[in-house]
Coordinates of C-alpha atoms (C1' of nucleotides) in Angstrom, one line a residue:
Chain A
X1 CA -9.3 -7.1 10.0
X2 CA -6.2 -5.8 11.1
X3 CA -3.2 -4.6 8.9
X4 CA 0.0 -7.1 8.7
X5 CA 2.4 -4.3 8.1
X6 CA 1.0 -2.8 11.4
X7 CA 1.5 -6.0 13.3
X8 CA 4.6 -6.4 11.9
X9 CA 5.8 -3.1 12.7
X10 CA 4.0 -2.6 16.2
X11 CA 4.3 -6.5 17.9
X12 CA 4.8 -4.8 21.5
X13 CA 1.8 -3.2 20.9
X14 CA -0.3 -4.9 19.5
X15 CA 0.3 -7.7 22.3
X16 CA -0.7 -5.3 24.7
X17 CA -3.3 -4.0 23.6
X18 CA -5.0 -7.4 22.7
X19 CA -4.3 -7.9 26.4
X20 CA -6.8 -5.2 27.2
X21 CA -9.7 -7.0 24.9
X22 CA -8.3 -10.3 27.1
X23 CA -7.8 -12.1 23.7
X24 CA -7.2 -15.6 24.2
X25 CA -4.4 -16.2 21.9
X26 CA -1.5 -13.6 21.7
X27 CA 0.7 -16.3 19.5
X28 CA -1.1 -15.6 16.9
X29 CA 0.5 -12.3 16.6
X30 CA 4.1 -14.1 16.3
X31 CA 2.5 -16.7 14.1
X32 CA 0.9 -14.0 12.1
X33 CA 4.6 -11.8 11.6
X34 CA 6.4 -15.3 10.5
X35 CA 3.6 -15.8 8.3
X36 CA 4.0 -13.1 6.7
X37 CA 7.8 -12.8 6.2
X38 CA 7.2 -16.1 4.4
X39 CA 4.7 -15.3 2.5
X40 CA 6.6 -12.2 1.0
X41 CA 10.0 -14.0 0.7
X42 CA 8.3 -16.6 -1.5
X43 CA 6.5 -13.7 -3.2
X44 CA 9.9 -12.0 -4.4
X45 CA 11.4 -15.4 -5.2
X46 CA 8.1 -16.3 -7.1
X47 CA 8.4 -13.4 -9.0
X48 CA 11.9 -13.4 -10.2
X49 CA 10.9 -16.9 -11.7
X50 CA 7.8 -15.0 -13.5
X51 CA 10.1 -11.8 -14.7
X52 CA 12.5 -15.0 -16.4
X53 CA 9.4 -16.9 -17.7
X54 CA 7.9 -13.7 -19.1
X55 CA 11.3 -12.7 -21.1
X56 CA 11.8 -16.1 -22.0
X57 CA 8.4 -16.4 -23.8
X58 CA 9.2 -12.9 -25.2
X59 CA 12.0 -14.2 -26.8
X60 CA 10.3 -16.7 -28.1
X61 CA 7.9 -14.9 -29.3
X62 CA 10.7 -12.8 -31.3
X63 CA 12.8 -16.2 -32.8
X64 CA 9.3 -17.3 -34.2
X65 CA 8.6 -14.3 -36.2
X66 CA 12.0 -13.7 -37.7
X67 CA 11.5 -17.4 -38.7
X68 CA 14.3 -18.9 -36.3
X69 CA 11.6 -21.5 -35.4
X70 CA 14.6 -24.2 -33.8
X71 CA 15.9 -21.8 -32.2
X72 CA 12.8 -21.3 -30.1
X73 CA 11.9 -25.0 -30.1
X74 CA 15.1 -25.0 -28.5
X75 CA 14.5 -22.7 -25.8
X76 CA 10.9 -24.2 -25.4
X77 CA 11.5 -27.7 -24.4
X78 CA 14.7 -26.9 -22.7
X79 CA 17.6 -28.8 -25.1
X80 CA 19.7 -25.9 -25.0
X81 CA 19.9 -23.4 -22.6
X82 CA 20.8 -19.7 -24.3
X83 CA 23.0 -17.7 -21.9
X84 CA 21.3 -17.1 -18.9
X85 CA 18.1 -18.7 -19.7
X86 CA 17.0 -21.6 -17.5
X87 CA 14.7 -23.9 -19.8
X88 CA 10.8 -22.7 -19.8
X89 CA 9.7 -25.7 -18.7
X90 CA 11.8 -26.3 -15.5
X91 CA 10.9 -22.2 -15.0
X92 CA 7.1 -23.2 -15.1
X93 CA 7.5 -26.5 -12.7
X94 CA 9.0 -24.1 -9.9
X95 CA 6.6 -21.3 -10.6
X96 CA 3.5 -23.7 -9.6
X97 CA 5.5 -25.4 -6.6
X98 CA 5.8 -22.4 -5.8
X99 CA 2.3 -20.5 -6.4
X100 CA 0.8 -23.1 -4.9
X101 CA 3.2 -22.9 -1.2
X102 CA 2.4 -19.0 -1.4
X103 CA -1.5 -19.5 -2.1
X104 CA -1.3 -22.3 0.8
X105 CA 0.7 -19.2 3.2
X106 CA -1.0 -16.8 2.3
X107 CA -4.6 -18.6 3.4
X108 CA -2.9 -19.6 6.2
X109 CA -2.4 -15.9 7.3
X110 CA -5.7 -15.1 6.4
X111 CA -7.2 -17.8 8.6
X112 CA -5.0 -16.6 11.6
X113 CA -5.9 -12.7 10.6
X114 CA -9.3 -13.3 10.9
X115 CA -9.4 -14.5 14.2
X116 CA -8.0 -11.3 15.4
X117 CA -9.9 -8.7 16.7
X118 CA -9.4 -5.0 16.8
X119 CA -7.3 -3.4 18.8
X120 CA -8.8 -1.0 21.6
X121 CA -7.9 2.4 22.0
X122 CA -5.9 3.8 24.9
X123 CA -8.8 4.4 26.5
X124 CA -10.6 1.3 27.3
X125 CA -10.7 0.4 30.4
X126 CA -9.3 -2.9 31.3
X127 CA -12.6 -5.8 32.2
X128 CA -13.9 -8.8 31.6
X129 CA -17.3 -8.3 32.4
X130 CA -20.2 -5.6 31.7
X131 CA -19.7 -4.9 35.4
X132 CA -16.3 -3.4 34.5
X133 CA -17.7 -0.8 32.0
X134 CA -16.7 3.0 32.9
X135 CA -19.7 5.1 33.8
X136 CA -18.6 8.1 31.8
X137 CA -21.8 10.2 32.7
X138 CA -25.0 10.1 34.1
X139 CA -28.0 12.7 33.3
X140 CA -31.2 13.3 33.9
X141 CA -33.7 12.6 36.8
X142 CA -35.2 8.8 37.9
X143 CA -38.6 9.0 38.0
X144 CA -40.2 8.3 41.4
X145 CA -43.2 5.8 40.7
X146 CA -46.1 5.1 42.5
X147 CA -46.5 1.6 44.3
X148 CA -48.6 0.1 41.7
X149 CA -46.1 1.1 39.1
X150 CA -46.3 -1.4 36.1
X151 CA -44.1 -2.8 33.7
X152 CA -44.2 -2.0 30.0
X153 CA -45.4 -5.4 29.0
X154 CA -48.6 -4.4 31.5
X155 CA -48.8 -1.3 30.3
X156 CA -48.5 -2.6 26.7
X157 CA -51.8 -4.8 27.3
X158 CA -53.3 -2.3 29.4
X159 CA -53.6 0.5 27.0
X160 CA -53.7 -2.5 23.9
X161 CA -50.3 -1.3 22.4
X162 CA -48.4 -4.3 21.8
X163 CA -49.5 -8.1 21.5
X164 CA -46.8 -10.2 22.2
X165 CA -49.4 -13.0 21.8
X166 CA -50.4 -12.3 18.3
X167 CA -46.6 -12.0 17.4
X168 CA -46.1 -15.8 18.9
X169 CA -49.0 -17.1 17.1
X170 CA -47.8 -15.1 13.5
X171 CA -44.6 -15.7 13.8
X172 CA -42.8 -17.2 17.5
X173 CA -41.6 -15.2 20.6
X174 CA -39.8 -12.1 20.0
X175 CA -42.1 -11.0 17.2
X176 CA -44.1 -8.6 18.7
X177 CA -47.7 -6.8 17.1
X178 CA -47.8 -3.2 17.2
X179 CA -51.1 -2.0 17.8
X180 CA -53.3 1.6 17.9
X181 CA -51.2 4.4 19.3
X182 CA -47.7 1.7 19.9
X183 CA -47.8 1.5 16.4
X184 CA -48.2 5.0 15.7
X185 CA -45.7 5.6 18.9
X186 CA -42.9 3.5 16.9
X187 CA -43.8 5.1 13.6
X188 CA -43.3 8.7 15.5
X189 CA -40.2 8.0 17.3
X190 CA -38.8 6.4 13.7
X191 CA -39.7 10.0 12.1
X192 CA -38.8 11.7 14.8
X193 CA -35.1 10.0 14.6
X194 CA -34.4 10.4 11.0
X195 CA -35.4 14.4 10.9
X196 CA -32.7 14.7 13.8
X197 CA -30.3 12.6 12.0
X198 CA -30.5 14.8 9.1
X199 CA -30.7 18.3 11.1
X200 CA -27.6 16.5 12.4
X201 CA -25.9 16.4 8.4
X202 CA -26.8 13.0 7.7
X203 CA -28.6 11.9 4.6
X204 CA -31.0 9.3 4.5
X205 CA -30.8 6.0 2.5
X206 CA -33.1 3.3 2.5
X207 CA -31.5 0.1 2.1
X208 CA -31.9 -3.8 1.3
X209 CA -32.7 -5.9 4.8
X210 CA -30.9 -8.8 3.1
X211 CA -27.5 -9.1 2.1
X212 CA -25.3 -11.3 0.7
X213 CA -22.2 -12.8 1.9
X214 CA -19.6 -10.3 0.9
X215 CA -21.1 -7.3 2.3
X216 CA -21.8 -9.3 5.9
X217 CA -18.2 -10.0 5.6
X218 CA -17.0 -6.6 4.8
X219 CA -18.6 -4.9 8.4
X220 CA -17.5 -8.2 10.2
X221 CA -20.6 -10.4 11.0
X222 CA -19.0 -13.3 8.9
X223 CA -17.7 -15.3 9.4
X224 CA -17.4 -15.1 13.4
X225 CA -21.6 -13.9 14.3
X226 CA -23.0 -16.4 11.6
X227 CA -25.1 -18.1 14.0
X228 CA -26.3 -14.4 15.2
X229 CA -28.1 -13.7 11.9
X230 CA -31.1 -15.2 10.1
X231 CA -30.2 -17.1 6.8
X232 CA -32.6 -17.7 3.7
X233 CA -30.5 -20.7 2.0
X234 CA -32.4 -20.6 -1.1
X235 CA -30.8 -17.8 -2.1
X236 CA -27.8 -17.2 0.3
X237 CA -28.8 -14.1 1.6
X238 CA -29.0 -13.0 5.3
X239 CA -31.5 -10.6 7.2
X240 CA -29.7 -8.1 8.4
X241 CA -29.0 -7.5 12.3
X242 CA -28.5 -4.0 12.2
X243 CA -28.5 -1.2 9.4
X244 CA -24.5 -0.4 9.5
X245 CA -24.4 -3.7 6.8
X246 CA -26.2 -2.7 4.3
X247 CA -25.5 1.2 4.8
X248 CA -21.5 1.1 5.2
X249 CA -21.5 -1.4 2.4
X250 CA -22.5 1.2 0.3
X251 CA -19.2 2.2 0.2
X252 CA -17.3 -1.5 -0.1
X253 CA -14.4 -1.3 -2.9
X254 CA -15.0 2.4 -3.0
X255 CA -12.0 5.1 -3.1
X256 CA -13.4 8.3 -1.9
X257 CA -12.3 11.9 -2.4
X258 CA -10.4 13.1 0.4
X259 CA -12.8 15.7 0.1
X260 CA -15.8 13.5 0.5
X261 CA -14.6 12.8 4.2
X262 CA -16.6 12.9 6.2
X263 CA -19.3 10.8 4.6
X264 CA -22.6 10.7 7.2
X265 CA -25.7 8.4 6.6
X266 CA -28.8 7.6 8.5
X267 CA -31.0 4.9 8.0
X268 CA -34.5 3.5 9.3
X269 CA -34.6 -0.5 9.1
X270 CA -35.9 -3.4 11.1
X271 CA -33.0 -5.8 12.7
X272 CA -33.3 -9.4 12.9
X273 CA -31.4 -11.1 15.2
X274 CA -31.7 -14.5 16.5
X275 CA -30.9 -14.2 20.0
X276 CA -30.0 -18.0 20.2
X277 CA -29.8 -19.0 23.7
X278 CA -31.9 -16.5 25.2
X279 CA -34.4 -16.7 27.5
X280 CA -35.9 -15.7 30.6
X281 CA -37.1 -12.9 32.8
X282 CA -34.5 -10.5 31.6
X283 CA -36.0 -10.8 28.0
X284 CA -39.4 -10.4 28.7
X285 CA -41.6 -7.6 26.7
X286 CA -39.4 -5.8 24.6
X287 CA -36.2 -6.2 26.3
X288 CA -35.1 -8.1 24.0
X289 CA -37.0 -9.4 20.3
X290 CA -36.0 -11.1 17.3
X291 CA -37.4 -8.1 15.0
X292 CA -37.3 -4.7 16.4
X293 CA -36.7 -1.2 14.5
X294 CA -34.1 0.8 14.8
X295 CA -32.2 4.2 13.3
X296 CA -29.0 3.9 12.4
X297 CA -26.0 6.9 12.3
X298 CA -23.0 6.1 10.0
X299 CA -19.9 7.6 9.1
X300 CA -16.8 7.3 7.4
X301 CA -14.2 9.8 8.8
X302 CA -10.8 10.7 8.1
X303 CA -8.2 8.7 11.0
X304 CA -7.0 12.0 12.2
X305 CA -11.0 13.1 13.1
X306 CA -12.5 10.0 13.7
X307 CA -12.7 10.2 17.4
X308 CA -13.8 13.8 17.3
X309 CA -16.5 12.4 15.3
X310 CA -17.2 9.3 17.7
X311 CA -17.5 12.3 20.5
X312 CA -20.0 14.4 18.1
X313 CA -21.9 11.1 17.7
X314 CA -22.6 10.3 21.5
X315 CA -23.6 13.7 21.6
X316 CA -26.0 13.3 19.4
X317 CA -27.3 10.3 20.8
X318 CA -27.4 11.6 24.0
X319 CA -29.7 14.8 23.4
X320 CA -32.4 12.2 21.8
X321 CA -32.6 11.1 25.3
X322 CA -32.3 14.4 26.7
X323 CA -34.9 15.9 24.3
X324 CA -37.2 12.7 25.2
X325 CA -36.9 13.3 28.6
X326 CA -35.3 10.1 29.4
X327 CA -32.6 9.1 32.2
X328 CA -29.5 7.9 30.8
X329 CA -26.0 7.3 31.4
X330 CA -23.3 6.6 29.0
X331 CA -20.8 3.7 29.5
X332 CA -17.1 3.4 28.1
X333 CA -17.3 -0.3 27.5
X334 CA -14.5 -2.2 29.0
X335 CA -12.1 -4.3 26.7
X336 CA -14.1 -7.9 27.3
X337 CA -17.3 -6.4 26.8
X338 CA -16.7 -4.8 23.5
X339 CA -17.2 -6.2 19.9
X340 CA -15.2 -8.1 17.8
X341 CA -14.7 -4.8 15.3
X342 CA -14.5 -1.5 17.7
X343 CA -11.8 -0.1 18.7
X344 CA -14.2 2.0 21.2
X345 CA -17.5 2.1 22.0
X346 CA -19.5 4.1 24.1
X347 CA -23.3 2.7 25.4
X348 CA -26.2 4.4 26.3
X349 CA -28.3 3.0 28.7
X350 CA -32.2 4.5 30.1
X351 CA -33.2 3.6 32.7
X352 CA -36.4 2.1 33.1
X353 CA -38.2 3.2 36.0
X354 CA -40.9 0.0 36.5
X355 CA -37.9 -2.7 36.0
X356 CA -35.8 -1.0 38.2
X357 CA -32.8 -1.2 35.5
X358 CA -30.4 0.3 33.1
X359 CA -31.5 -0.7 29.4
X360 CA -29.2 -0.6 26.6
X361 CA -30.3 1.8 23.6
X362 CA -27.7 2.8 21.6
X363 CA -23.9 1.6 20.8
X364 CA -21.4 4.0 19.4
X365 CA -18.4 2.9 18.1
X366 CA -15.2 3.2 16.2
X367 CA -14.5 0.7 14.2
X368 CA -11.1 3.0 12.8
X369 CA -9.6 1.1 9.9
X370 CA -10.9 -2.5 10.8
X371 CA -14.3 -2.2 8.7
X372 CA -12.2 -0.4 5.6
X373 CA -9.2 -2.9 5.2
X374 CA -12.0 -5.5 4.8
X375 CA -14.5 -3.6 2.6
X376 CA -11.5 -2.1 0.6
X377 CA -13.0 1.2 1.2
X378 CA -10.3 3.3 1.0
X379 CA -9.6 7.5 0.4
X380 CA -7.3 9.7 -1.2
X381 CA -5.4 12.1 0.7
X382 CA -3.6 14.9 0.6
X383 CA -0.6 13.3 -0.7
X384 CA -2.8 11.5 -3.2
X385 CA -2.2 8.3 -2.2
X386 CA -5.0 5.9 -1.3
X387 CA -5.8 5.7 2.6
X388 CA -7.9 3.5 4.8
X389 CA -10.6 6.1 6.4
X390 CA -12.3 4.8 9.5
X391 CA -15.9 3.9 9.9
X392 CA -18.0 5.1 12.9
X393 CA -21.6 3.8 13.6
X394 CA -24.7 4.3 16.5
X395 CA -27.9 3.6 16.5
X396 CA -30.0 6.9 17.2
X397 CA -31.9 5.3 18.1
X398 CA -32.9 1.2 18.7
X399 CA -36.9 0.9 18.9
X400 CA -38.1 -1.1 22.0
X401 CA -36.5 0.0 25.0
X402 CA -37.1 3.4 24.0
X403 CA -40.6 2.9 23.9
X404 CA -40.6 0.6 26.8
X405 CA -38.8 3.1 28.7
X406 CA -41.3 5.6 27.9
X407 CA -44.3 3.5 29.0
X408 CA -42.7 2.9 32.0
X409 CA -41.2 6.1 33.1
X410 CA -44.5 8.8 32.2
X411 CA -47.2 6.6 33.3
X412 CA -49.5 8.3 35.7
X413 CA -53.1 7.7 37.0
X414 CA -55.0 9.6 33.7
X415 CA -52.7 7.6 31.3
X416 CA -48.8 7.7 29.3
X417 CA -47.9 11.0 28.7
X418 CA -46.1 11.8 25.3
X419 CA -42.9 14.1 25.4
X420 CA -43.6 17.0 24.2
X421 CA -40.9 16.6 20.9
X422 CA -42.9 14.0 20.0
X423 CA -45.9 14.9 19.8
X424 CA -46.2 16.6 16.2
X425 CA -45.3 13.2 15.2
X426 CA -47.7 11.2 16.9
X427 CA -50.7 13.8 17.1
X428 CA -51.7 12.4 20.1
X429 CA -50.2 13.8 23.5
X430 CA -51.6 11.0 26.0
X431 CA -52.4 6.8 25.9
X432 CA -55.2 6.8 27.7
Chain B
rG1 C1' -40.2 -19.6 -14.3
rG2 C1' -38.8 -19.3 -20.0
rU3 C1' -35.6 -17.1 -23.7
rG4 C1' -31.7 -14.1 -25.4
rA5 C1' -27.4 -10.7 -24.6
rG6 C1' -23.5 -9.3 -21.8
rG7 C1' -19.6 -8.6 -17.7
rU8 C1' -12.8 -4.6 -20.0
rG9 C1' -10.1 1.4 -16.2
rC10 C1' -14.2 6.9 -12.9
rC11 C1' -17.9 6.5 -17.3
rU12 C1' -18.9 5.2 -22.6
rG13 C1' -16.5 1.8 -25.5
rA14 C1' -12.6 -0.7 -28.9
rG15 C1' -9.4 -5.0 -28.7
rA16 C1' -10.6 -11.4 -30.9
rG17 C1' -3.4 -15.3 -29.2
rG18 C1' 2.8 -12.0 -28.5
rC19 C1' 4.2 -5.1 -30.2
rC20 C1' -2.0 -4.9 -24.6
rG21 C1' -2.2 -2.5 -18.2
rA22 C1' -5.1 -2.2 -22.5
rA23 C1' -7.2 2.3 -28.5
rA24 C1' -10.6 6.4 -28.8
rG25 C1' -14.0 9.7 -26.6
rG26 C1' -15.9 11.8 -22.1
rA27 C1' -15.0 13.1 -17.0
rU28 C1' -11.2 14.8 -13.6
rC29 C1' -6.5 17.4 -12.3
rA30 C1' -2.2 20.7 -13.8
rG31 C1' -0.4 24.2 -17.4
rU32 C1' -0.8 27.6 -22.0
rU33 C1' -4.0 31.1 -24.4
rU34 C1' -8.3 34.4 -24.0
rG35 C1' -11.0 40.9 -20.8
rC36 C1' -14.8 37.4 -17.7
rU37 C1' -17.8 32.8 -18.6
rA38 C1' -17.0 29.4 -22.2
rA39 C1' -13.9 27.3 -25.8
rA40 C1' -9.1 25.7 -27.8
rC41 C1' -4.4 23.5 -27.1
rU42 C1' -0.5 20.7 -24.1
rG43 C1' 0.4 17.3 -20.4
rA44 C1' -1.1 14.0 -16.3
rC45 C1' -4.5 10.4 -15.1
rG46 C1' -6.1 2.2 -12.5
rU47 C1' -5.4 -1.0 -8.1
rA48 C1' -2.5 -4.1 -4.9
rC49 C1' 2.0 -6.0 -3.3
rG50 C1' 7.5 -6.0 -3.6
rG51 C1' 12.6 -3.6 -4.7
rG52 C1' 14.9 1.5 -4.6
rA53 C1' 16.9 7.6 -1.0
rA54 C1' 14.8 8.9 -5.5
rA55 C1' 14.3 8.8 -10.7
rC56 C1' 12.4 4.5 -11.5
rU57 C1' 11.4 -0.6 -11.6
rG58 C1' 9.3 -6.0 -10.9
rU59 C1' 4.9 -9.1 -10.4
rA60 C1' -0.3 -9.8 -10.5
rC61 C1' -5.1 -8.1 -11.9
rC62 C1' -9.9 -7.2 -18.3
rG63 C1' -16.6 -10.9 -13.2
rA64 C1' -14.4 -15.6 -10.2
rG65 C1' -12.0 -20.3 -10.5
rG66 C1' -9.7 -24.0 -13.5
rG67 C1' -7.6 -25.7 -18.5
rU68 C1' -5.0 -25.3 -23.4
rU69 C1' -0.3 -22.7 -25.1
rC70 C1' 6.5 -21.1 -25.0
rG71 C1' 2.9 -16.9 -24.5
rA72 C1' -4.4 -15.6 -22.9
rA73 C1' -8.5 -9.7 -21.9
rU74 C1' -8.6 -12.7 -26.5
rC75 C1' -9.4 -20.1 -27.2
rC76 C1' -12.0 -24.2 -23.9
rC77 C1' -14.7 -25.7 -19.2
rU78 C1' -17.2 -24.6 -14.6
rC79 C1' -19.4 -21.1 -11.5
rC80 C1' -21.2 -16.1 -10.1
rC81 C1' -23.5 -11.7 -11.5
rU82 C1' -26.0 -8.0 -14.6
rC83 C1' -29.2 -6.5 -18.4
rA84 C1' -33.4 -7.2 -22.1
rC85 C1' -37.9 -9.5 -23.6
rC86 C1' -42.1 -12.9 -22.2
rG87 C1' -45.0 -14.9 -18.1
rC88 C1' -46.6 -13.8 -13.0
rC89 C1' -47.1 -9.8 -9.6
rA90 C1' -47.0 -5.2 -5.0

RNA sequence: GGUGAGGUGCCUGAGAGGCCGAAAGGAUCAGUUUGCUAAACUGACGUACGGGAAACUGUACCGAGGGUUCGAAUCCCUCCCUCACCGCCA
């Protein structure tokens, strides 16, 4: 959620910049800045009533203990009005006219503010669609398959890995069994992930894959991606579709230590997402699943680092890939392909050599103050006054297309070779 | 699922209609003292929003929302949450 004192004192730019994520309704920005001058002039008018209220009941208060008991019956019901005391009870009747006009603004506001997303960095390219993302870099060789080249989904039932079958008959499509060596691939690459993560300085936690309504709310899946995430209504609680809720949650109504900046945190968790409205070719095998595994990267960085730290962060990301031996390119996602929150992201894409197409396995984004001002995380700094920090996330890295990616990319005619980094994690250096 | 006890500041914990944004202790920070460590002493020490150049000051907040009252952390109602014990159980 945005800051009003940062829409009210930036309009220009914030207009412009909404431009860039080609948000549909700039008058909310001018609706928002009335909104709010309203909403503070009845606040100061509000609480001059409340200042005269509170010294007329302290008065009161007084006459009754010295025993002037009229005197304060007086004043009370309003009979006779002491110098410059209005009667209490024509005090109270505006203070509730007028509570209830600033509650009504002030939700009115809200309901506007929510609506708005974050405001993209100077660096976003102008776009509508993913075709309009920057290719920032490309690395690493595509593999040069053979004829008979298969895709992962063959190669998946070929070498009994994954049972998509079993998955639909357990559960429905997108569910996918692990089996043999694919389970003990995914348990390797999971592993694998978190040691880097922590080489890297982050420490691991192991969260809840439920949460409840305030947390989804405080990263910015409610109330706008509702229908993305899977909800148990007995209890109000919803799976979550990535890590970052739970983890940066952690840290919801929290004011850190200046010197706690920058906080870093890695976590291991399925993701449930239900896809709705998805279907097709493009979704086949792993390309795209309900449940799928994924490690997460998190941190919470102070505004003047936090792109330094979004830069260390692709880095990362990108020598998983390198150290996998994987193809990849990194993408500076253009303003109408971005999410609601970031105010940058960079995606990393393999590419998959059987398919014939780029793959999306990590997002990296700043989020800068939009996550904090709604989780109230805030920090102290140097002046020691409290400070939104911003939050940063990635995933280092998402399950499936990795995997699927590998399949695809080292097949050969003895079998699916393991990369080397792997392979004191999985034991095993070839499917066969 | 049953029963009981509770939700107060960074923590422990008092307060039981006005003098309470809230005792006391701990923690933390600054200073004094001491040869170092430690201790002792002194002081500071919630959040948000508003006014003010600043000193400072106003309002709100004691789980959330209503109600009673001139006045509510304190009384009443509703909801949420936590803890303990029993039952069940990885």
């Amino acid at each position: 959620m945005l800051q009003v004192s940062y829409i009210r004192d930036n309009r220009e730019q914030v207009l412009e910049r909404l431009a860039v994520k080609n948000f549909k309704q700039p008058e909310l920005v001018n609706e928002v800045i009335e909104l709010d001058r309203n909403v503070r002039s009845t606040k100061i008018y509000l609480e001059k009533i409340q200042m005269q209220m509170n010294a007329t009941s302290k008065l009161i208060g007084e006459l009754m203990r010295s025993g002037k008991i009229e005197e304060a019956e007086a004043i009370k019901t309003g009979v006779t009005e002491l110098p410059g005391i209005t009667s209490l009870k024509k005090l109270k009747d505006i203070s509730k006219d007028e509570s209830e006009k600033l509650a009504a603004i002030e939700e009115e506001l809200y309901q506007k503010l929510v609506l708005m997303p974050n405001l993209p960095h100077s660096s976003v390219p102008k776009g509508l669609t993913p075709e309009e993302n920057e290719v920032v870099l490309e690395n690493g060789d595509k593999p040069n398959l053979p004829e008979n080249a298969l895709p992962h989904w063959e190669l998946a039932t070929k070498y009994n890995l994954i049972d998509f079958e079993l998955g639909v008959k357990i559960t429905g499509a997108g569910f996918p069994v692990y089996k043999n060596k694919g389970a003990k691939l995914q348990r390797a690459l999971i592993n694998y992930f978190i040691d880097e993560a922590e080489k890297a300085g982050y420490s691991e936690v192991s969260v809840p894959l439920m949460v409840n309504e305030a947390s989804g709310f405080g990263t910015g899946q409610l109330p706008d991606k509702e229908g993305q995430m899977y909800f148990v209504g007995e209890d109000k609680l919803f799976l979550i579709p990535t890590a970052e809720v739970p983890v940066t949650n952690i840290y919801r109504d929290v004011i850190l230590k200046g010197e706690d900046l920058p906080v870093k945190n890695c976590g291991h968790t399925p993701c449930f997402r239900r896809e709705a409205g998805s279907y097709g070719a493009h979704v086949r095998g792993l390309n795209r699943l309900h449940q799928f595994d994924k490690v997460e990267i998190v941190q919470i960085a102070h505004p003047d680092k936090s792109y330094e730290t979004l830069e260390l962060m692709s880095l990362h990301v990108q020598g998983l890939l390198q150290n996998l031996g994987l193809p990849y390119r990194v993408l500076r996602l253009c303003g109408g392909d971005m999410g609601f929150a970031s105010a940058l992201t960079y995606d990393m894409e393999t590419w998959s050599a059987a398919q014939q197409r780029w793959l999306e396995v990590s997002s990296v984004s700043n989020f800068e103050t939009f996550q904090s001002n709604r989780l109230k995380l805030r920090f102290r700094n140097a002046e020691g006054k409290t400070q939104l920090p911003h939050t940063l996330n990635g995933s280092a890295l998402a399950l499936p297309r990795i995997v699927a990616t590998l399949l695809e990319n080292n097949q050969t005619e003895k079998g699916i070779k393991i990369p080397e980094v792997l392979v004191p994690y999985t034991k095993f250096e070839w499917i066969d």
